Amino acid sequence: MKRLIASTIVATIAVSAAQAGELWRATGFQQPESALVDAAHNRIVVSNIAGNPGDADGNGYLSLLSMDGKVIARHWVDGMDAPKGMAIASGRLYAADITKVRVVDLASGKLVETIDVPGAVFLNDMTQDSAGKVYVSDMLADTIYRIDGDRPELFVKDALLASPNGVFADGGRLIVASWGKGIDKTDFSTAEPGGLLSVDLATKKVTPLAGAQEFADLDGVIAIGDTIYATAYMTGTLYSYKTGGAPEAVAHFKPGSADIGTDGKKIFVPLMGEGEVVAQSLD
């Protein structure tokens, strides 16, 4: 997944930067991994790994963008290692940072807490449910944790999750984007590509979504209405899926498309290898 060889892949697989439906493109980031809409403040938060995705090097930070793609603050919050997925609950922003979760006060932009997640290996994407609880995937442990306030707990651990990457709370379920089975922890290659799953928030049952299995090493995932969108990091493809159908490619970027965000009408796609965030219209 989040690999520094993305630039090599980009050099060998050329995809046009101009994209049908592209509204704007913000540049100058350092391995942007996630783009999350902060609706209360009418802005987008971007996580920057700025180094090896698994190294606790102190280089990671968060940036702020306006909703039309203008940089508000390049270094809004510093003091992180390799921040990836994010979630917002109760006026606080949570960011997955290798084996910890960083907590930022949204109003002040201050890093107010670091939550250690016991047993975590490689925390990745995050989401929040309607009750204000947040969830974080552990890609290298087939695990999803739940955090209530500042208390982490193991929510579900299941081989069916197959290296869970993207997570998105959708009503009474989590939608999960799986990277794939048989993951090699050195280069993130897989024996089988991943697919889309759901996890029931009440029963914790993991269910593969019909017709959306073993089609790509998936990274970010969101839902808008009855449509699920997911990115394939290695190819830069943005897929859409509806129940009863099959995944369809709706946009192609250069490889490195990671944890996507949305305002309900547009999708914000971080391109790690390019250091860019793209706003993609769905019209």
mmCIF file of C-alpha atoms in Angstrom:
data_model
loop_
_atom_site.group_PDB
_atom_site.id
_atom_site.type_symbol
_atom_site.label_atom_id
_atom_site.label_comp_id
_atom_site.label_asym_id
_atom_site.label_seq_id
_atom_site.Cartn_x
_atom_site.Cartn_y
_atom_site.Cartn_z
ATOM 1 C CA MET A 1 0.000 0.000 0.000
ATOM 2 C CA LYS A 2 1.610 3.259 1.172
ATOM 3 C CA ARG A 3 4.998 2.613 -0.433
ATOM 4 C CA LEU A 4 7.798 4.877 -1.389
ATOM 5 C CA ILE A 5 8.235 3.067 -4.707
ATOM 6 C CA ALA A 6 5.144 4.885 -5.960
ATOM 7 C CA SER A 7 7.371 7.300 -7.873
ATOM 8 C CA THR A 8 8.925 4.368 -9.730
ATOM 9 C CA ILE A 9 5.520 3.020 -10.637
ATOM 10 C CA VAL A 10 4.436 6.451 -11.769
ATOM 11 C CA ALA A 11 7.439 6.643 -14.056
ATOM 12 C CA THR A 12 6.572 3.380 -15.729
ATOM 13 C CA ILE A 13 2.788 3.650 -15.904
ATOM 14 C CA ALA A 14 1.817 6.984 -17.426
ATOM 15 C CA VAL A 15 -1.728 8.225 -16.915
ATOM 16 C CA SER A 16 -2.936 11.601 -18.114
ATOM 17 C CA ALA A 17 -3.131 14.171 -15.309
ATOM 18 C CA ALA A 18 -6.095 15.806 -16.987
ATOM 19 C CA GLN A 19 -9.145 13.874 -15.887
ATOM 20 C CA ALA A 20 -12.780 14.124 -16.884
ATOM 21 C CA GLY A 21 -14.664 15.531 -13.927
ATOM 22 C CA GLU A 22 -11.579 16.978 -12.255
ATOM 23 C CA LEU A 23 -12.424 20.288 -10.567
ATOM 24 C CA TRP A 24 -9.105 21.320 -9.075
ATOM 25 C CA ARG A 25 -5.722 19.942 -8.102
ATOM 26 C CA ALA A 26 -3.743 21.158 -5.080
ATOM 27 C CA THR A 27 0.007 20.496 -5.039
ATOM 28 C CA GLY A 28 3.036 20.678 -2.760
ATOM 29 C CA PHE A 29 2.197 17.974 -0.212
ATOM 30 C CA GLN A 30 4.558 15.314 1.131
ATOM 31 C CA GLN A 31 3.011 11.891 0.532
ATOM 32 C CA PRO A 32 -0.581 12.978 1.208
ATOM 33 C CA GLU A 33 -2.376 9.868 2.422
ATOM 34 C CA SER A 34 -5.839 11.051 3.433
ATOM 35 C CA ALA A 35 -8.175 13.964 2.655
ATOM 36 C CA LEU A 36 -10.994 14.453 5.165
ATOM 37 C CA VAL A 37 -13.722 17.081 5.011
ATOM 38 C CA ASP A 38 -14.138 19.096 8.210
ATOM 39 C CA ALA A 39 -17.672 20.290 7.486
ATOM 40 C CA ALA A 40 -18.005 22.358 10.660
ATOM 41 C CA HIS A 41 -15.113 24.583 9.550
ATOM 42 C CA ASN A 42 -15.704 24.325 5.785
ATOM 43 C CA ARG A 43 -12.267 22.928 4.984
ATOM 44 C CA ILE A 44 -10.326 19.799 4.101
ATOM 45 C CA VAL A 45 -7.670 18.228 6.335
ATOM 46 C CA VAL A 46 -4.813 16.460 4.538
ATOM 47 C CA SER A 47 -2.436 14.036 6.289
ATOM 48 C CA ASN A 48 1.199 14.056 5.134
ATOM 49 C CA ILE A 49 3.402 11.012 5.827
ATOM 50 C CA ALA A 50 6.626 12.807 4.777
ATOM 51 C CA GLY A 51 8.860 9.746 5.056
ATOM 52 C CA ASN A 52 8.586 5.997 5.390
ATOM 53 C CA PRO A 53 4.966 5.043 6.206
ATOM 54 C CA GLY A 54 6.126 2.787 9.048
ATOM 55 C CA ASP A 55 8.831 4.974 10.610
ATOM 56 C CA ALA A 56 8.328 6.924 13.836
ATOM 57 C CA ASP A 57 10.471 9.778 12.529
ATOM 58 C CA GLY A 58 8.552 12.844 13.705
ATOM 59 C CA ASN A 59 8.208 14.167 10.138
ATOM 60 C CA GLY A 60 4.457 13.740 9.675
ATOM 61 C CA TYR A 61 1.989 16.606 9.754
ATOM 62 C CA LEU A 62 -1.499 17.775 8.794
ATOM 63 C CA SER A 63 -2.372 20.476 6.252
ATOM 64 C CA LEU A 64 -5.531 22.500 5.645
ATOM 65 C CA LEU A 65 -7.189 23.195 2.303
ATOM 66 C CA SER A 66 -10.191 25.364 1.484
ATOM 67 C CA MET A 67 -13.085 23.612 -0.212
ATOM 68 C CA ASP A 68 -11.953 25.085 -3.533
ATOM 69 C CA GLY A 69 -8.420 23.746 -3.215
ATOM 70 C CA LYS A 70 -6.495 26.711 -1.809
ATOM 71 C CA VAL A 71 -3.874 26.026 0.853
ATOM 72 C CA ILE A 72 -4.942 27.518 4.190
ATOM 73 C CA ALA A 73 -2.064 26.080 6.240
ATOM 74 C CA ARG A 74 0.682 23.868 4.859
ATOM 75 C CA HIS A 75 1.789 22.816 8.364
ATOM 76 C CA TRP A 76 -1.355 23.060 10.483
ATOM 77 C CA VAL A 77 -0.406 20.354 13.002
ATOM 78 C CA ASP A 78 3.153 19.030 13.367
ATOM 79 C CA GLY A 79 4.614 16.494 15.768
ATOM 80 C CA MET A 80 3.348 13.312 14.117
ATOM 81 C CA ASP A 81 5.205 10.382 12.565
ATOM 82 C CA ALA A 82 3.338 9.020 9.539
ATOM 83 C CA PRO A 83 -0.324 10.086 9.820
ATOM 84 C CA LYS A 84 -2.761 8.309 7.532
ATOM 85 C CA GLY A 85 -6.555 8.021 7.841
ATOM 86 C CA MET A 86 -8.567 10.445 9.965
ATOM 87 C CA ALA A 87 -11.973 10.790 11.616
ATOM 88 C CA ILE A 88 -13.860 13.588 13.392
ATOM 89 C CA ALA A 89 -15.956 13.183 16.532
ATOM 90 C CA SER A 90 -17.037 15.625 19.286
ATOM 91 C CA GLY A 91 -14.933 18.504 17.999
ATOM 92 C CA ARG A 92 -11.781 16.401 17.847
ATOM 93 C CA LEU A 93 -9.877 15.030 14.894
ATOM 94 C CA TYR A 94 -8.365 11.550 15.213
ATOM 95 C CA ALA A 95 -5.421 10.523 13.003
ATOM 96 C CA ALA A 96 -3.996 7.002 12.652
ATOM 97 C CA ASP A 97 -0.227 7.154 13.211
ATOM 98 C CA ILE A 98 1.423 3.700 12.899
ATOM 99 C CA THR A 99 0.558 2.204 16.319
ATOM 100 C CA LYS A 100 -0.977 5.277 17.920
ATOM 101 C CA VAL A 101 -3.915 7.584 17.314
ATOM 102 C CA ARG A 102 -3.238 11.320 17.518
ATOM 103 C CA VAL A 103 -6.009 13.614 18.735
ATOM 104 C CA VAL A 104 -6.269 17.243 17.610
ATOM 105 C CA ASP A 105 -8.628 19.929 18.874
ATOM 106 C CA LEU A 106 -10.322 21.156 15.692
ATOM 107 C CA ALA A 107 -10.955 24.674 16.944
ATOM 108 C CA SER A 108 -7.392 25.427 18.047
ATOM 109 C CA GLY A 109 -5.386 23.060 15.845
ATOM 110 C CA LYS A 110 -3.522 21.818 18.922
ATOM 111 C CA LEU A 111 -2.342 18.240 19.310
ATOM 112 C CA VAL A 112 -4.003 17.434 22.620
ATOM 113 C CA GLU A 113 -3.576 13.694 23.091
ATOM 114 C CA THR A 114 -1.854 10.563 21.860
ATOM 115 C CA ILE A 115 -3.755 7.294 22.299
ATOM 116 C CA ASP A 116 -1.665 4.136 22.394
ATOM 117 C CA VAL A 117 -3.423 1.170 20.785
ATOM 118 C CA PRO A 118 -2.104 -2.015 22.432
ATOM 119 C CA GLY A 119 -1.235 -4.711 19.912
ATOM 120 C CA ALA A 120 -1.469 -2.404 16.898
ATOM 121 C CA VAL A 121 0.878 -3.108 13.976
ATOM 122 C CA PHE A 122 0.043 -0.691 11.135
ATOM 123 C CA LEU A 123 -2.972 1.515 11.774
ATOM 124 C CA ASN A 124 -4.446 2.879 8.576
ATOM 125 C CA ASP A 125 -7.847 4.423 7.840
ATOM 126 C CA MET A 126 -10.408 5.829 10.285
ATOM 127 C CA THR A 127 -14.108 6.664 10.382
ATOM 128 C CA GLN A 128 -16.736 7.746 12.898
ATOM 129 C CA ASP A 129 -20.266 6.430 13.484
ATOM 130 C CA SER A 130 -23.404 8.369 14.367
ATOM 131 C CA ALA A 131 -22.785 7.802 18.089
ATOM 132 C CA GLY A 132 -19.398 9.509 17.934
ATOM 133 C CA LYS A 133 -17.298 6.375 18.229
ATOM 134 C CA VAL A 134 -14.336 6.109 15.889
ATOM 135 C CA TYR A 135 -12.900 3.071 14.173
ATOM 136 C CA VAL A 136 -9.401 2.440 12.866
ATOM 137 C CA SER A 137 -8.201 -0.397 10.652
ATOM 138 C CA ASP A 138 -4.979 -2.294 11.296
ATOM 139 C CA MET A 139 -3.945 -3.367 7.826
ATOM 140 C CA LEU A 140 -1.257 -5.843 8.880
ATOM 141 C CA ALA A 141 -3.275 -7.556 11.607
ATOM 142 C CA ASP A 142 -6.712 -8.193 10.004
ATOM 143 C CA THR A 143 -8.140 -6.068 12.793
ATOM 144 C CA ILE A 144 -10.388 -3.060 13.355
ATOM 145 C CA TYR A 145 -10.260 -1.170 16.645
ATOM 146 C CA ARG A 146 -12.960 1.055 18.133
ATOM 147 C CA ILE A 147 -12.218 4.155 20.204
ATOM 148 C CA ASP A 148 -14.807 5.722 22.480
ATOM 149 C CA GLY A 149 -13.420 9.079 23.586
ATOM 150 C CA ASP A 150 -9.869 8.053 24.441
ATOM 151 C CA ARG A 151 -10.444 4.361 25.167
ATOM 152 C CA PRO A 152 -9.343 1.926 22.431
ATOM 153 C CA GLU A 153 -10.709 -1.604 22.224
ATOM 154 C CA LEU A 154 -10.492 -4.439 19.751
ATOM 155 C CA PHE A 155 -13.700 -4.305 17.724
ATOM 156 C CA VAL A 156 -13.228 -7.190 15.284
ATOM 157 C CA LYS A 157 -10.351 -9.430 14.239
ATOM 158 C CA ASP A 158 -11.142 -11.749 11.332
ATOM 159 C CA ALA A 159 -9.138 -13.273 8.479
ATOM 160 C CA LEU A 160 -12.050 -12.341 6.192
ATOM 161 C CA LEU A 161 -10.967 -8.709 6.525
ATOM 162 C CA ALA A 162 -7.927 -9.639 4.413
ATOM 163 C CA SER A 163 -5.678 -6.673 5.240
ATOM 164 C CA PRO A 164 -8.388 -4.070 5.868
ATOM 165 C CA ASN A 165 -7.451 -0.640 4.626
ATOM 166 C CA GLY A 166 -10.281 1.858 4.041
ATOM 167 C CA VAL A 167 -13.183 2.003 6.510
ATOM 168 C CA PHE A 168 -16.354 4.072 6.308
ATOM 169 C CA ALA A 169 -19.292 4.100 8.732
ATOM 170 C CA ASP A 170 -22.547 3.805 6.796
ATOM 171 C CA GLY A 171 -25.625 3.544 9.012
ATOM 172 C CA GLY A 172 -25.434 0.354 11.037
ATOM 173 C CA ARG A 173 -22.400 -1.005 9.264
ATOM 174 C CA LEU A 174 -18.782 -0.353 8.444
ATOM 175 C CA ILE A 175 -17.826 -0.600 4.803
ATOM 176 C CA VAL A 176 -14.317 -2.013 4.512
ATOM 177 C CA ALA A 177 -11.934 -1.876 1.567
ATOM 178 C CA SER A 178 -9.651 -4.899 1.679
ATOM 179 C CA TRP A 179 -6.092 -4.773 0.326
ATOM 180 C CA GLY A 180 -6.037 -8.558 -0.223
ATOM 181 C CA LYS A 181 -5.119 -11.957 1.140
ATOM 182 C CA GLY A 182 -1.629 -13.237 1.739
ATOM 183 C CA ILE A 183 -0.031 -9.825 2.101
ATOM 184 C CA ASP A 184 3.758 -9.587 2.027
ATOM 185 C CA LYS A 185 4.638 -7.194 4.848
ATOM 186 C CA THR A 186 7.828 -6.067 3.131
ATOM 187 C CA ASP A 187 6.461 -4.930 -0.240
ATOM 188 C CA PHE A 188 2.669 -5.147 0.330
ATOM 189 C CA SER A 189 2.129 -7.519 -2.592
ATOM 190 C CA THR A 190 -0.749 -9.984 -2.154
ATOM 191 C CA ALA A 191 -1.525 -13.559 -3.082
ATOM 192 C CA GLU A 192 -5.071 -12.467 -3.950
ATOM 193 C CA PRO A 193 -6.409 -8.946 -4.564
ATOM 194 C CA GLY A 194 -8.909 -7.446 -2.182
ATOM 195 C CA GLY A 195 -12.552 -6.432 -2.347
ATOM 196 C CA LEU A 196 -15.378 -4.765 -0.448
ATOM 197 C CA LEU A 197 -16.906 -6.026 2.790
ATOM 198 C CA SER A 198 -19.288 -4.849 5.475
ATOM 199 C CA VAL A 199 -19.098 -5.265 9.237
ATOM 200 C CA ASP A 200 -22.324 -5.081 11.218
ATOM 201 C CA LEU A 201 -21.811 -2.593 14.063
ATOM 202 C CA ALA A 202 -24.133 -4.541 16.379
ATOM 203 C CA THR A 203 -23.115 -8.138 15.709
ATOM 204 C CA LYS A 204 -19.589 -7.531 14.319
ATOM 205 C CA LYS A 205 -20.302 -10.024 11.563
ATOM 206 C CA VAL A 206 -18.067 -9.632 8.500
ATOM 207 C CA THR A 207 -19.835 -10.051 5.148
ATOM 208 C CA PRO A 208 -18.190 -9.896 1.708
ATOM 209 C CA LEU A 209 -20.220 -7.696 -0.649
ATOM 210 C CA ALA A 210 -21.534 -9.779 -3.539
ATOM 211 C CA GLY A 211 -19.852 -9.149 -6.877
ATOM 212 C CA ALA A 212 -17.091 -7.004 -5.355
ATOM 213 C CA GLN A 213 -14.463 -9.564 -4.394
ATOM 214 C CA GLU A 214 -10.864 -10.117 -5.549
ATOM 215 C CA PHE A 215 -10.785 -7.252 -8.032
ATOM 216 C CA ALA A 216 -8.076 -4.859 -6.720
ATOM 217 C CA ASP A 217 -5.724 -4.007 -3.848
ATOM 218 C CA LEU A 218 -8.086 -1.435 -2.344
ATOM 219 C CA ASP A 219 -7.160 1.573 -0.260
ATOM 220 C CA GLY A 220 -9.709 4.311 0.509
ATOM 221 C CA VAL A 221 -13.475 3.895 0.632
ATOM 222 C CA ILE A 222 -16.538 6.133 1.065
ATOM 223 C CA ALA A 223 -20.276 5.853 0.400
ATOM 224 C CA ILE A 224 -22.496 8.490 -1.186
ATOM 225 C CA GLY A 225 -26.133 7.451 -1.113
ATOM 226 C CA ASP A 226 -26.345 3.869 -2.351
ATOM 227 C CA THR A 227 -23.010 3.983 -4.165
ATOM 228 C CA ILE A 228 -19.686 2.911 -2.701
ATOM 229 C CA TYR A 229 -16.476 4.408 -4.075
ATOM 230 C CA ALA A 230 -13.059 2.866 -3.514
ATOM 231 C CA THR A 231 -9.539 3.511 -4.744
ATOM 232 C CA ALA A 232 -7.004 0.974 -5.976
ATOM 233 C CA TYR A 233 -3.656 2.323 -4.858
ATOM 234 C CA MET A 234 -1.419 0.402 -7.241
ATOM 235 C CA THR A 235 -3.282 1.383 -10.411
ATOM 236 C CA GLY A 236 -4.751 4.747 -9.401
ATOM 237 C CA THR A 237 -8.258 3.593 -10.319
ATOM 238 C CA LEU A 238 -11.375 4.976 -8.650
ATOM 239 C CA TYR A 239 -14.185 2.393 -8.614
ATOM 240 C CA SER A 240 -17.906 2.676 -7.967
ATOM 241 C CA TYR A 241 -20.114 -0.170 -6.763
ATOM 242 C CA LYS A 242 -23.817 -0.656 -6.107
ATOM 243 C CA THR A 243 -25.469 -3.650 -4.487
ATOM 244 C CA GLY A 244 -26.285 -6.266 -7.097
ATOM 245 C CA GLY A 245 -23.765 -4.943 -9.581
ATOM 246 C CA ALA A 246 -20.028 -5.134 -10.140
ATOM 247 C CA PRO A 247 -17.274 -2.593 -9.499
ATOM 248 C CA GLU A 248 -16.871 -0.097 -12.351
ATOM 249 C CA ALA A 249 -13.900 2.164 -13.010
ATOM 250 C CA VAL A 250 -15.093 5.777 -12.998
ATOM 251 C CA ALA A 251 -11.754 7.637 -12.987
ATOM 252 C CA HIS A 252 -8.082 6.917 -13.486
ATOM 253 C CA PHE A 253 -5.245 8.707 -11.720
ATOM 254 C CA LYS A 254 -1.575 7.974 -11.467
ATOM 255 C CA PRO A 255 -0.792 5.173 -8.983
ATOM 256 C CA GLY A 256 -0.837 6.259 -5.360
ATOM 257 C CA SER A 257 -4.512 7.126 -4.815
ATOM 258 C CA ALA A 258 -5.134 6.571 -1.110
ATOM 259 C CA ASP A 259 -7.757 7.353 1.575
ATOM 260 C CA ILE A 260 -10.460 9.411 -0.125
ATOM 261 C CA GLY A 261 -12.847 11.922 1.436
ATOM 262 C CA THR A 262 -16.149 13.468 0.345
ATOM 263 C CA ASP A 263 -18.509 16.372 0.952
ATOM 264 C CA GLY A 264 -21.370 14.256 -0.380
ATOM 265 C CA LYS A 265 -21.058 15.609 -3.927
ATOM 266 C CA LYS A 266 -17.354 15.451 -4.740
ATOM 267 C CA ILE A 267 -14.559 13.038 -3.928
ATOM 268 C CA PHE A 268 -11.199 14.292 -2.717
ATOM 269 C CA VAL A 269 -8.385 11.983 -3.820
ATOM 270 C CA PRO A 270 -4.881 12.195 -2.294
ATOM 271 C CA LEU A 271 -2.152 11.093 -4.711
ATOM 272 C CA MET A 272 0.791 10.049 -2.577
ATOM 273 C CA GLY A 273 3.363 9.697 -5.321
ATOM 274 C CA GLU A 274 2.480 13.055 -6.865
ATOM 275 C CA GLY A 275 2.158 15.073 -3.659
ATOM 276 C CA GLU A 276 -1.269 16.246 -4.803
ATOM 277 C CA VAL A 277 -4.934 16.246 -3.812
ATOM 278 C CA VAL A 278 -7.541 16.125 -6.583
ATOM 279 C CA ALA A 279 -11.198 17.144 -6.348
ATOM 280 C CA GLN A 280 -13.236 14.844 -8.553
ATOM 281 C CA SER A 281 -16.814 15.631 -9.606
ATOM 282 C CA LEU A 282 -19.252 12.753 -9.903
ATOM 283 C CA ASP A 283 -21.538 14.534 -12.395
#
